[in-house]
PDB file of C-alpha atoms in Angstrom:
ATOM      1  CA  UNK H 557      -0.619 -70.570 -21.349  1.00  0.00           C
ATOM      2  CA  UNK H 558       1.488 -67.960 -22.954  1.00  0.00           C
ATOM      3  CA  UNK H 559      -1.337 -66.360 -24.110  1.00  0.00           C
ATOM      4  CA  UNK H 560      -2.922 -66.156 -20.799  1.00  0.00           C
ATOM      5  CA  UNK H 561       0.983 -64.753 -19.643  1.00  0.00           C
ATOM      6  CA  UNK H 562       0.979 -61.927 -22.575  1.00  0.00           C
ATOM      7  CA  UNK H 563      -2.799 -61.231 -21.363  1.00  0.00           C
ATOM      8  CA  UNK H 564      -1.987 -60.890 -17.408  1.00  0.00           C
ATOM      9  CA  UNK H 565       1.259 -59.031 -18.335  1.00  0.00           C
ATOM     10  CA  UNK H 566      -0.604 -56.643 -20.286  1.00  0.00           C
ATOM     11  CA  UNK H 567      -3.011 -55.956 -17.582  1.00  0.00           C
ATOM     12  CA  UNK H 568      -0.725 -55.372 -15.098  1.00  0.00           C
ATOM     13  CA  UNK H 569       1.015 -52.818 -17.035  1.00  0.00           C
ATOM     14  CA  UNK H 570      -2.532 -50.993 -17.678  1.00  0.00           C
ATOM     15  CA  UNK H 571      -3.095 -51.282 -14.027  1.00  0.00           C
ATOM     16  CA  UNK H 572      -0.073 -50.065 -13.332  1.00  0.00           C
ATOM     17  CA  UNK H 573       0.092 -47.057 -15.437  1.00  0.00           C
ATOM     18  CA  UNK H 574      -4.028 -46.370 -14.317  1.00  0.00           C
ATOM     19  CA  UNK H 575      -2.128 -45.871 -10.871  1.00  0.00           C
ATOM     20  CA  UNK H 576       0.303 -43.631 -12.335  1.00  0.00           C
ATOM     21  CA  UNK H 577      -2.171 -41.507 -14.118  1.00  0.00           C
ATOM     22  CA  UNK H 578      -4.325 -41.261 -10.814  1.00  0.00           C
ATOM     23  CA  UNK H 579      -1.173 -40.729  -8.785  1.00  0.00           C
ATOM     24  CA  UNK H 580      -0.588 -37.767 -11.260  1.00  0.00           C
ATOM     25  CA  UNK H 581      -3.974 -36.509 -10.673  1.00  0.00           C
ATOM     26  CA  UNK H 582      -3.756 -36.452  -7.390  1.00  0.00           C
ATOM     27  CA  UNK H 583      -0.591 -34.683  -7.486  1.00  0.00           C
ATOM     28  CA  UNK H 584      -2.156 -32.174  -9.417  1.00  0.00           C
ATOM     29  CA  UNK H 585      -5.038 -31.577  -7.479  1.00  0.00           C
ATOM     30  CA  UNK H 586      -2.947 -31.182  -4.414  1.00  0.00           C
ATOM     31  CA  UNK H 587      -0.735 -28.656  -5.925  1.00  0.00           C
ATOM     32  CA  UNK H 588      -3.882 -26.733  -6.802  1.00  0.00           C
ATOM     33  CA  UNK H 589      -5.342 -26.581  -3.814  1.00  0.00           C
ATOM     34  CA  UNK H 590      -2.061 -25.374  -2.102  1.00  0.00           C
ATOM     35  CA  UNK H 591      -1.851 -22.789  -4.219  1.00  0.00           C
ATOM     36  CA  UNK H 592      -5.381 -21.630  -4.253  1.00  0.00           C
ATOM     37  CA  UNK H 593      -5.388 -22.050  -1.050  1.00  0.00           C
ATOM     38  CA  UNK H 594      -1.832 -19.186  -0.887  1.00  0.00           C
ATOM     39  CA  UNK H 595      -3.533 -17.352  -2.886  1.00  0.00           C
ATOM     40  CA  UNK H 596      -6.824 -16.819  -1.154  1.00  0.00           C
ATOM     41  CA  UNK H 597      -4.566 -16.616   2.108  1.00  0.00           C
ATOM     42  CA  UNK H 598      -2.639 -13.775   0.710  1.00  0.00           C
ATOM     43  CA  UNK H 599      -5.958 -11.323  -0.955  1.00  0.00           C
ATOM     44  CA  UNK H 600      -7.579 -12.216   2.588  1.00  0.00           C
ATOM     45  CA  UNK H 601      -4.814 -10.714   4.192  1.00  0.00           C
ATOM     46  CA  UNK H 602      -4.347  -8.170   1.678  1.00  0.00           C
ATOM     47  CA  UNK H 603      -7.639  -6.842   1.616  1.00  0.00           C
ATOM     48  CA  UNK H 604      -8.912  -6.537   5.543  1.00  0.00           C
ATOM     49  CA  UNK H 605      -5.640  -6.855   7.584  1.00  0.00           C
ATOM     50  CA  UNK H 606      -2.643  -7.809   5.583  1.00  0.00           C
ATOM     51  CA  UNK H 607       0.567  -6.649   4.811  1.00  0.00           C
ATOM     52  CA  UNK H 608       1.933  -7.626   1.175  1.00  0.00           C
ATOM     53  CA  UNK H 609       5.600  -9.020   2.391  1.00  0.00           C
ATOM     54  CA  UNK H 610       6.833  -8.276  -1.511  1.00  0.00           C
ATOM     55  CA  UNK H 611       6.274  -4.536  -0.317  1.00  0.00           C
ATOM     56  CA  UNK H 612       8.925  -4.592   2.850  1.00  0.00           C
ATOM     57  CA  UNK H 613      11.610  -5.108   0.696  1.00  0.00           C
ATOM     58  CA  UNK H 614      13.563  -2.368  -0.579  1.00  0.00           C
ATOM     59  CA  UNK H 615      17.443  -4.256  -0.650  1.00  0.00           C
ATOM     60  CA  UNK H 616      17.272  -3.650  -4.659  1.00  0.00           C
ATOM     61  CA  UNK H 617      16.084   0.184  -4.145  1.00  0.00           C
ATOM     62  CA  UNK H 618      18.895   2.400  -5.294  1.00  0.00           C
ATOM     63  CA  UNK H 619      16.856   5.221  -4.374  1.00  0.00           C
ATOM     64  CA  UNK H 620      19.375   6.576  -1.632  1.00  0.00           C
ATOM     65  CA  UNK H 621      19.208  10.012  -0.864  1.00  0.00           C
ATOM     66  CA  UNK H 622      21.329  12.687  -2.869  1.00  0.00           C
ATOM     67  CA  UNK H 623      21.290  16.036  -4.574  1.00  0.00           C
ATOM     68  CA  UNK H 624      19.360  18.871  -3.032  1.00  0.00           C
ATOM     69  CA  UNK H 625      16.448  18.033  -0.706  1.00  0.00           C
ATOM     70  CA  UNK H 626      13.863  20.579  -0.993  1.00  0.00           C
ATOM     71  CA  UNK H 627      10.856  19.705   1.495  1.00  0.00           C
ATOM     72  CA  UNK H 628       7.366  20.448   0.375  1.00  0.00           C
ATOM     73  CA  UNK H 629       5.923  23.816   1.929  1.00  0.00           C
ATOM     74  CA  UNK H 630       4.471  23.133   5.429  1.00  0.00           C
ATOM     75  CA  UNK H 631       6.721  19.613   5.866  1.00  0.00           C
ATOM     76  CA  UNK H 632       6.885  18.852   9.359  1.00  0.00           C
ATOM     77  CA  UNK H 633       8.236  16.338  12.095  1.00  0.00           C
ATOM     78  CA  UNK H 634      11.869  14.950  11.796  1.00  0.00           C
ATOM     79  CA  UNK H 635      13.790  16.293   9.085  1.00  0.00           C
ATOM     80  CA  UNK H 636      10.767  17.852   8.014  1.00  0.00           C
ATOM     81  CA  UNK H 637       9.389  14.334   6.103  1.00  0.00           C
ATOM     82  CA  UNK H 638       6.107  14.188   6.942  1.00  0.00           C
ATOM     83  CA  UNK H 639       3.271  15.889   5.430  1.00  0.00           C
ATOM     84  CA  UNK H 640       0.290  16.653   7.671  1.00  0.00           C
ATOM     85  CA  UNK H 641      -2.836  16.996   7.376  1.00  0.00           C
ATOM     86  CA  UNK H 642      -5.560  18.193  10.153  1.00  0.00           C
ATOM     87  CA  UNK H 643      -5.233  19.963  12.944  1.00  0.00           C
ATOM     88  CA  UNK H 644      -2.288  20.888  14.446  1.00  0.00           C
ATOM     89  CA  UNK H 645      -3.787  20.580  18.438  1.00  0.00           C
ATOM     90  CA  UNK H 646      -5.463  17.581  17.071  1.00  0.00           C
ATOM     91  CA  UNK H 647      -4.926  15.344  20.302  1.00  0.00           C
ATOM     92  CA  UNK H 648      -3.841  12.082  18.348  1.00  0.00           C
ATOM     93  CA  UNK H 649      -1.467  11.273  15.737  1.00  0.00           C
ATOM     94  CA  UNK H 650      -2.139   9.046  13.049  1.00  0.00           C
ATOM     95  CA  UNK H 651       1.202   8.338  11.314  1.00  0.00           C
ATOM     96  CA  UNK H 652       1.414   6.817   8.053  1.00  0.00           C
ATOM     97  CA  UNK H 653       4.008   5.241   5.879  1.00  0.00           C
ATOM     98  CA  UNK H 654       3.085   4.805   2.054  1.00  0.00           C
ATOM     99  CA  UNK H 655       3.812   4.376  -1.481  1.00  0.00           C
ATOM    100  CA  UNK H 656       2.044   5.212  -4.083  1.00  0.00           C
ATOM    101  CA  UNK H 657       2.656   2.172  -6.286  1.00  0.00           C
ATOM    102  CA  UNK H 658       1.673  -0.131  -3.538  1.00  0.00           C
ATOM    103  CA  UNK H 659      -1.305  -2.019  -3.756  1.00  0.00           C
ATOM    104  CA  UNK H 660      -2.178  -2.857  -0.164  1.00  0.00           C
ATOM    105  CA  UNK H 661      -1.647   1.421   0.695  1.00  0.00           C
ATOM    106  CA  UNK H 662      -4.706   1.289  -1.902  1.00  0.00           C
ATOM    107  CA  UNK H 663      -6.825  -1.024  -0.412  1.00  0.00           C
ATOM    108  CA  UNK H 664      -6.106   0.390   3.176  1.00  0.00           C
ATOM    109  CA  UNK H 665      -6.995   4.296   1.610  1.00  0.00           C
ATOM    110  CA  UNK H 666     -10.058   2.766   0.225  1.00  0.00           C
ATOM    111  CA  UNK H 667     -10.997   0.849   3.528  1.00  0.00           C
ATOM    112  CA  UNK H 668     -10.845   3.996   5.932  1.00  0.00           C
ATOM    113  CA  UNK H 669     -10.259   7.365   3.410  1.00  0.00           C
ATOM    114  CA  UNK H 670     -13.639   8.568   4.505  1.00  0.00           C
ATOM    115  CA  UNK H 671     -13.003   7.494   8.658  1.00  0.00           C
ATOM    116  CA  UNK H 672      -9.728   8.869   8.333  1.00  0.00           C
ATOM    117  CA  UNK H 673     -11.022  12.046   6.924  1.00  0.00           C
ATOM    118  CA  UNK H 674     -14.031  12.318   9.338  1.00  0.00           C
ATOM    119  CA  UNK H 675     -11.499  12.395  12.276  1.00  0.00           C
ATOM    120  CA  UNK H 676      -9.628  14.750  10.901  1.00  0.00           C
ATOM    121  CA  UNK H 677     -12.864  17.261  10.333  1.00  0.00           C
ATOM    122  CA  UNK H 678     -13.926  16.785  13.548  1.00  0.00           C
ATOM    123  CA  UNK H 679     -10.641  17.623  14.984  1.00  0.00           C
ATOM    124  CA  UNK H 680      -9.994  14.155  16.656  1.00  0.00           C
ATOM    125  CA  UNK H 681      -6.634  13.974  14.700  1.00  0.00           C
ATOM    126  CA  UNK H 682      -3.908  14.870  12.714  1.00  0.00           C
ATOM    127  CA  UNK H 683      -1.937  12.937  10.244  1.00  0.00           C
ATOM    128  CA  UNK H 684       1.553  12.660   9.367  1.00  0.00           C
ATOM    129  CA  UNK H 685       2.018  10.887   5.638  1.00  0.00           C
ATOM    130  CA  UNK H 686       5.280   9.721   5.351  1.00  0.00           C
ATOM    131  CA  UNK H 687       6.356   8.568   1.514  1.00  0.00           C
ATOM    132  CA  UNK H 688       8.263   5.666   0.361  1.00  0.00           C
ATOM    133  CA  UNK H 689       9.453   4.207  -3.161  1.00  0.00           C
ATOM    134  CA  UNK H 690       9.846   0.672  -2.081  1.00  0.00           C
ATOM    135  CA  UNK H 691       8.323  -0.806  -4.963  1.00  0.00           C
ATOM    136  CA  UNK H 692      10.288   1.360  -7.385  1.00  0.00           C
ATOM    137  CA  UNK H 693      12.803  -0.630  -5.488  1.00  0.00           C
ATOM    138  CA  UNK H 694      11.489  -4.297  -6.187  1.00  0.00           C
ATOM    139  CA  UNK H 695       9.886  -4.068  -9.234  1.00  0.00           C
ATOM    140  CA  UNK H 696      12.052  -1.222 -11.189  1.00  0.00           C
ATOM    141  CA  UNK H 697      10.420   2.285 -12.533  1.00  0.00           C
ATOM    142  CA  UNK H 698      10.273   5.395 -11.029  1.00  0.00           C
ATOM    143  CA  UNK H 699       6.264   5.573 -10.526  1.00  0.00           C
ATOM    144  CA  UNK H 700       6.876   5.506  -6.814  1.00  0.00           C
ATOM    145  CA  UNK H 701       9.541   8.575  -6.635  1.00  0.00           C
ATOM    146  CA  UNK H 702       7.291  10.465  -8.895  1.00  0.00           C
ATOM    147  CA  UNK H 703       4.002  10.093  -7.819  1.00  0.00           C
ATOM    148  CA  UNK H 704       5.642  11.124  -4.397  1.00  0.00           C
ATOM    149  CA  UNK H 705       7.033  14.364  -6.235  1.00  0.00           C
ATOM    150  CA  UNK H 706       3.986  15.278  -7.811  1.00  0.00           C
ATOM    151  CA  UNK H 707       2.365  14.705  -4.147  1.00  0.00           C
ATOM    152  CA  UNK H 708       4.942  17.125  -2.263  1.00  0.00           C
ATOM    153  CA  UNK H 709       4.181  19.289  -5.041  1.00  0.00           C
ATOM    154  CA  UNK H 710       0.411  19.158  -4.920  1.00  0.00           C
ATOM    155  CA  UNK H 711       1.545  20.075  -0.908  1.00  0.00           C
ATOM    156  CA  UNK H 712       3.207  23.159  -2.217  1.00  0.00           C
ATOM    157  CA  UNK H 713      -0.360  24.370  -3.906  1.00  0.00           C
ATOM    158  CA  UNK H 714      -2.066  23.344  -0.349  1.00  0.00           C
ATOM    159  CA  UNK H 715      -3.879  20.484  -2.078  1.00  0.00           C
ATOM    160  CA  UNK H 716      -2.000  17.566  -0.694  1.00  0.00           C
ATOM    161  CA  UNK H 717      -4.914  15.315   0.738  1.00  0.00           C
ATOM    162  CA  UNK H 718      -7.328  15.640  -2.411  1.00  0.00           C
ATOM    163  CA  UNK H 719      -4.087  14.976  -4.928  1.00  0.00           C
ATOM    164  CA  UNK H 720      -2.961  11.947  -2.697  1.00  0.00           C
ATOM    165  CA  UNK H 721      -6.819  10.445  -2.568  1.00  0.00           C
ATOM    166  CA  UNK H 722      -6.703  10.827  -6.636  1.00  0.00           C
ATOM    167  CA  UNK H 723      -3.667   9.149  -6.957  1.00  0.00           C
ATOM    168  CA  UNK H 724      -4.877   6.213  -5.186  1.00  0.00           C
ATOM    169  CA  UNK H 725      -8.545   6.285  -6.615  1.00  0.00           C
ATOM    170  CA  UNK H 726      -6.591   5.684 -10.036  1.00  0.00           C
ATOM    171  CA  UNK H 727      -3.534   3.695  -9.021  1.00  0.00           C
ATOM    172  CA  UNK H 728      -2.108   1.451 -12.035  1.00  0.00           C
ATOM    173  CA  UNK H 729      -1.879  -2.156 -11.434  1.00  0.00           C
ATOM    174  CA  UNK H 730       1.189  -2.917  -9.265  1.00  0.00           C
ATOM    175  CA  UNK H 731       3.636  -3.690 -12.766  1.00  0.00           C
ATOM    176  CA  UNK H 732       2.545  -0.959 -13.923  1.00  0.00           C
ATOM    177  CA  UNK H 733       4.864   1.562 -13.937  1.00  0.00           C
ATOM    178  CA  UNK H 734       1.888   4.322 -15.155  1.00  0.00           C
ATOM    179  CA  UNK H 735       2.826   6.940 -12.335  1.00  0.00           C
ATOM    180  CA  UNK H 736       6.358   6.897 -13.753  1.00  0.00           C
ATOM    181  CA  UNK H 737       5.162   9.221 -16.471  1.00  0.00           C
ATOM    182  CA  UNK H 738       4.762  12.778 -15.428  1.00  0.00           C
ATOM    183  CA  UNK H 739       2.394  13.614 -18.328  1.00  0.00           C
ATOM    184  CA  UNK H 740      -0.058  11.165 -16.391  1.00  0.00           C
ATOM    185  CA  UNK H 741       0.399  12.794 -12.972  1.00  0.00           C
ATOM    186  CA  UNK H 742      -0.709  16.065 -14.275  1.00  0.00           C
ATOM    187  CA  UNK H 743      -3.184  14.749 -16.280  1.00  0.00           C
ATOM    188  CA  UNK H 744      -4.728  13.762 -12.620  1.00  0.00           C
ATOM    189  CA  UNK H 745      -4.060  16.939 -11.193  1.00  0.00           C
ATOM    190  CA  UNK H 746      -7.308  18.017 -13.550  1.00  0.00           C
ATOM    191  CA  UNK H 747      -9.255  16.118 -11.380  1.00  0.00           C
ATOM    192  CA  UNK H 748      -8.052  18.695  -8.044  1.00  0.00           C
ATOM    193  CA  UNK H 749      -9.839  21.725  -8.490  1.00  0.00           C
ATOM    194  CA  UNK H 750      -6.756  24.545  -8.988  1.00  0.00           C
ATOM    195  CA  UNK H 751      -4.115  22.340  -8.799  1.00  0.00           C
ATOM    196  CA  UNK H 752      -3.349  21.811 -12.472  1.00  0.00           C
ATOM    197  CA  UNK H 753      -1.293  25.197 -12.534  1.00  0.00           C
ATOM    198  CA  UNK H 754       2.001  26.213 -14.214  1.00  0.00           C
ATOM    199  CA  UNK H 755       3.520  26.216 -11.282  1.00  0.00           C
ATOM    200  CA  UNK H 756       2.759  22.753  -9.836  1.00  0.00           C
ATOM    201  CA  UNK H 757       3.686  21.259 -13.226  1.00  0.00           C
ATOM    202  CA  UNK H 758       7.237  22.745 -13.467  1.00  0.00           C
ATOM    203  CA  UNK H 759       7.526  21.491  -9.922  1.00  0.00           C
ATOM    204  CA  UNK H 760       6.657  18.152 -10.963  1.00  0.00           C
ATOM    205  CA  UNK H 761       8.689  18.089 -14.642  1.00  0.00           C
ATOM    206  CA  UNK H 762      11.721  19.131 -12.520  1.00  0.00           C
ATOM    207  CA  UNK H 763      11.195  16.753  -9.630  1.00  0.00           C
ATOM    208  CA  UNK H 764      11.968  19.768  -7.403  1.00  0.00           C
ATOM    209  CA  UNK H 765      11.518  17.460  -4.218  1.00  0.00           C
ATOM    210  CA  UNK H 766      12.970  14.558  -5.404  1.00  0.00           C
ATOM    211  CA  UNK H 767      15.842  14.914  -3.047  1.00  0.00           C
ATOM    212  CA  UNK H 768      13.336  15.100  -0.194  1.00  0.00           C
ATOM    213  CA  UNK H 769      11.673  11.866  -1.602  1.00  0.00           C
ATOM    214  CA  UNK H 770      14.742  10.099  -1.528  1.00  0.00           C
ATOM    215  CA  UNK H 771      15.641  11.180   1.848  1.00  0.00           C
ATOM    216  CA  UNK H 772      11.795  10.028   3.310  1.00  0.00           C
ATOM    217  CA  UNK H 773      12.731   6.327   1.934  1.00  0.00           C
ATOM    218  CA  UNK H 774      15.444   6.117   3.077  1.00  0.00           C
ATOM    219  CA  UNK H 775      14.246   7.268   6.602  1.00  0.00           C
ATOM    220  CA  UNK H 776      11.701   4.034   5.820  1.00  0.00           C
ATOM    221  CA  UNK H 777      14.736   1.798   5.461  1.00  0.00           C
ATOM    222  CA  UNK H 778      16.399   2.336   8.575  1.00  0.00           C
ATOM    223  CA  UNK H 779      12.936   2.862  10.344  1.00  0.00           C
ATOM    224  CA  UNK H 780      12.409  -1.344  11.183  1.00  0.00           C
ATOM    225  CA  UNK H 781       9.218  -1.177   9.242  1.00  0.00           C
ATOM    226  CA  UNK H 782       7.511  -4.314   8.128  1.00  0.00           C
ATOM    227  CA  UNK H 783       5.872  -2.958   4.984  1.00  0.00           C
ATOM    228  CA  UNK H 784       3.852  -0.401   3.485  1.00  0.00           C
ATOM    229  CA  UNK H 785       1.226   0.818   4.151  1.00  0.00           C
ATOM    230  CA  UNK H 786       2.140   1.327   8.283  1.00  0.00           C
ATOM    231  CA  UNK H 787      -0.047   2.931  10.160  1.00  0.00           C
ATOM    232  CA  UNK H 788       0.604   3.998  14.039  1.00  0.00           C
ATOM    233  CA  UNK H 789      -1.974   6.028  16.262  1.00  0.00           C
ATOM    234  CA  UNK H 790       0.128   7.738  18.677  1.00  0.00           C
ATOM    235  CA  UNK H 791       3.756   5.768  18.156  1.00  0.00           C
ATOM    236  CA  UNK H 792       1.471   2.627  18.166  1.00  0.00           C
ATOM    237  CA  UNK H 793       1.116   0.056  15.601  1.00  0.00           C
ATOM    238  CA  UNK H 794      -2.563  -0.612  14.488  1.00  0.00           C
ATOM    239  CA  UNK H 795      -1.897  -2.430  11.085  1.00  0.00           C
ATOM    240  CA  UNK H 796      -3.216  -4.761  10.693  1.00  0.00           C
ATOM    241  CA  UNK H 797      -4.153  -5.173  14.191  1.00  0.00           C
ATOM    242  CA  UNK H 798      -3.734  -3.261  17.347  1.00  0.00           C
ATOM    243  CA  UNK H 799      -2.835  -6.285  20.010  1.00  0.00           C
ATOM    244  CA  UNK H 800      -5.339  -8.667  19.059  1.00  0.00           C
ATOM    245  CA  UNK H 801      -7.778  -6.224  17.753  1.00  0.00           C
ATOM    246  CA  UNK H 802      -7.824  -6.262  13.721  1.00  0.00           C
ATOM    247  CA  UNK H 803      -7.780  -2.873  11.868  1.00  0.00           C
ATOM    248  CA  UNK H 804     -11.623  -2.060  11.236  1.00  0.00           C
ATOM    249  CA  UNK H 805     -13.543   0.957  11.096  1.00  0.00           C
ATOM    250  CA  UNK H 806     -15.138   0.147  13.993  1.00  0.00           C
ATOM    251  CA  UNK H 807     -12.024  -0.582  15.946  1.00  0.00           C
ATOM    252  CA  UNK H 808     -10.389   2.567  14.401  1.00  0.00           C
ATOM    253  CA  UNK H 809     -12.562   4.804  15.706  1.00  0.00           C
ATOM    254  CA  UNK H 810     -13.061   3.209  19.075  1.00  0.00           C
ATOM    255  CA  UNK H 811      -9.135   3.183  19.794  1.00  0.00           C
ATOM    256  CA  UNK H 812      -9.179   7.235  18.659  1.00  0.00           C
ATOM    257  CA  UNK H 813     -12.048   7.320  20.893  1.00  0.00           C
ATOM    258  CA  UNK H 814      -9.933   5.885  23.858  1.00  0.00           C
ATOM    259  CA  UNK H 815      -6.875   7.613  23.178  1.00  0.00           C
ATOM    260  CA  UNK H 816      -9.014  11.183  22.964  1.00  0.00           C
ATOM    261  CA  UNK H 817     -10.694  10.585  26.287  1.00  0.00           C
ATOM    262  CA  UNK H 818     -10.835  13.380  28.519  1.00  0.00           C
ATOM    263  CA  UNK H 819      -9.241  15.392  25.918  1.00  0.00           C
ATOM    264  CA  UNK H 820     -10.653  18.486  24.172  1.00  0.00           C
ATOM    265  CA  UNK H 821     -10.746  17.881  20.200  1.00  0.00           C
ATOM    266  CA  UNK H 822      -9.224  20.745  18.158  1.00  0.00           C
ATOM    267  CA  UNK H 823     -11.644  23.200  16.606  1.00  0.00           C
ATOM    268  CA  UNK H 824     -10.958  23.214  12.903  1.00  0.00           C
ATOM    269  CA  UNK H 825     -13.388  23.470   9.875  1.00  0.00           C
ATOM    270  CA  UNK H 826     -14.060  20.830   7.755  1.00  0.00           C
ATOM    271  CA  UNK H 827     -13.155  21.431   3.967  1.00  0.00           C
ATOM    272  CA  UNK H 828     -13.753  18.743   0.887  1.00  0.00           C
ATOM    273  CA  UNK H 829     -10.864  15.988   1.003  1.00  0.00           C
ATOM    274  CA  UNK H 830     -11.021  15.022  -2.780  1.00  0.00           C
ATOM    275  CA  UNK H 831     -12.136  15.909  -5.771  1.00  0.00           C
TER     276      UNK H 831
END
């Protein structure tokens, strides 16, 4: 009988730590899928509509704005912080918000770059870049501030639009603080026809328009911005959606379509955006 005892003790224990191990397997499994699950949530969002909530920070960007602000030549719109490019009768405005560092402003240039420039060739609109360092802010570096420099000073040389689709076409991963490096952002200038000039590389070794950086972020900050990138046809959000419409290519075009109707598009003549 004890025998029998030690035997049905010991089997209960086994069965009792098979339940254990399955219970832990289980537990597993369900973690996994909840975070797959995030995960494929978050790149879904990310890559057709999504804003990246790690990019609407800014509380630990120190980035205020200081020292002498010197806007980029042609800098237009409030406190001259936007950069525009396209016609000036252009009857929309496509306003953007950006950073350089961030990863979802690179997936959204890559989306619509060549829909965004298309519109502008054909006179249908004008757009108003607006620069922010708000991952400078969360992550630490300075790739943000000076990929925006170099940008203002690519403006200076008239080459903003081909320098700022460059930078994006070889953004660093998100930690990496690449653009930080001036070296590198002239290095990319190489790859704008006349831009890599003594000129535009004193402007960006001295961050001449840092100031003016400083000041657009902080314009971001008190803005009520979600994120970066934002994007607003005529003082109306359309990213990621516009009401229940998602941002598409498609969509973009039709609401420029709607807001251009019965209006004359400007007369302008198309020149290469990039490189």
């Amino acid at each position: 009988m004890s025998e029998k005892n030690e035997q049905g003790k010991r089997a209960a224990r086994d069965r009792l730590v098979q339940q254990r191990e399955r219970q832990k397997a289980s537990e597993r499994r369900r973690r996994t899928l909840i975070v797959a699950s995030a995960v494929v949530g978050v790149l879904a969002l990310a890559a057709v509509v999504g804003v990246i909530a790690a990019n609407s920070g800014g509380k630990g960007d120190k980035s205020e704005a200081g020292g002498p602000v010197a806007a980029p030549s042609g800098a237009t719109g409030k406190d001259s912080l936007a950069i525009r490019v396209g016609a000036d009768d252009a009857p929309s405005t496509l306003t953007i918000w950006e950073d350089f560092r961030c990863p979802v402003c690179a997936q959204f240039e890559n989306a619509f770059r060549d829909t965004i420039h298309q519109l502008e060739n054909t006179g249908q609109i004008k757009v108003e870049y607006h620069l922010a360092t708000i991952i400078d802010g969360n992550l630490g570096g300075s790739g943000s501030l000076r990929a925006a420099n170099a940008a203002a000073c690519a403006q200076d040389a008239g080459k903003f639009s081909a320098y700022h689709d460059v930078l994006y076409r070889n953004q660093p991963q998100e930690t990496d603080d690449a653009f930080g490096d001036n070296a590198k952002l002239v290095e990319l200038s190489g790859k704008v026809p006349g831009l890599d000039t003594p000129g535009f590389r004193s402007c960006v070794e001295d961050g001449k328009h840092d100031g003016w950086v400083k000041k657009s972020n902080t314009a971001f900050q008190n803005g009520g911005f979600q994120g970066t990138p934002t994007a607003q046809l005529n003082g109306e959000s359309i990213f990621p959606k516009k009401g229940n419409e998602p941002i598409t290519v498609a969509n973009l075009k039709k609401w420029v379509a709607e807001a251009n109707k019965g209006k004359k598009p400007a007369t302008v003549t198309p020149t290469p955006s990039g490189s």
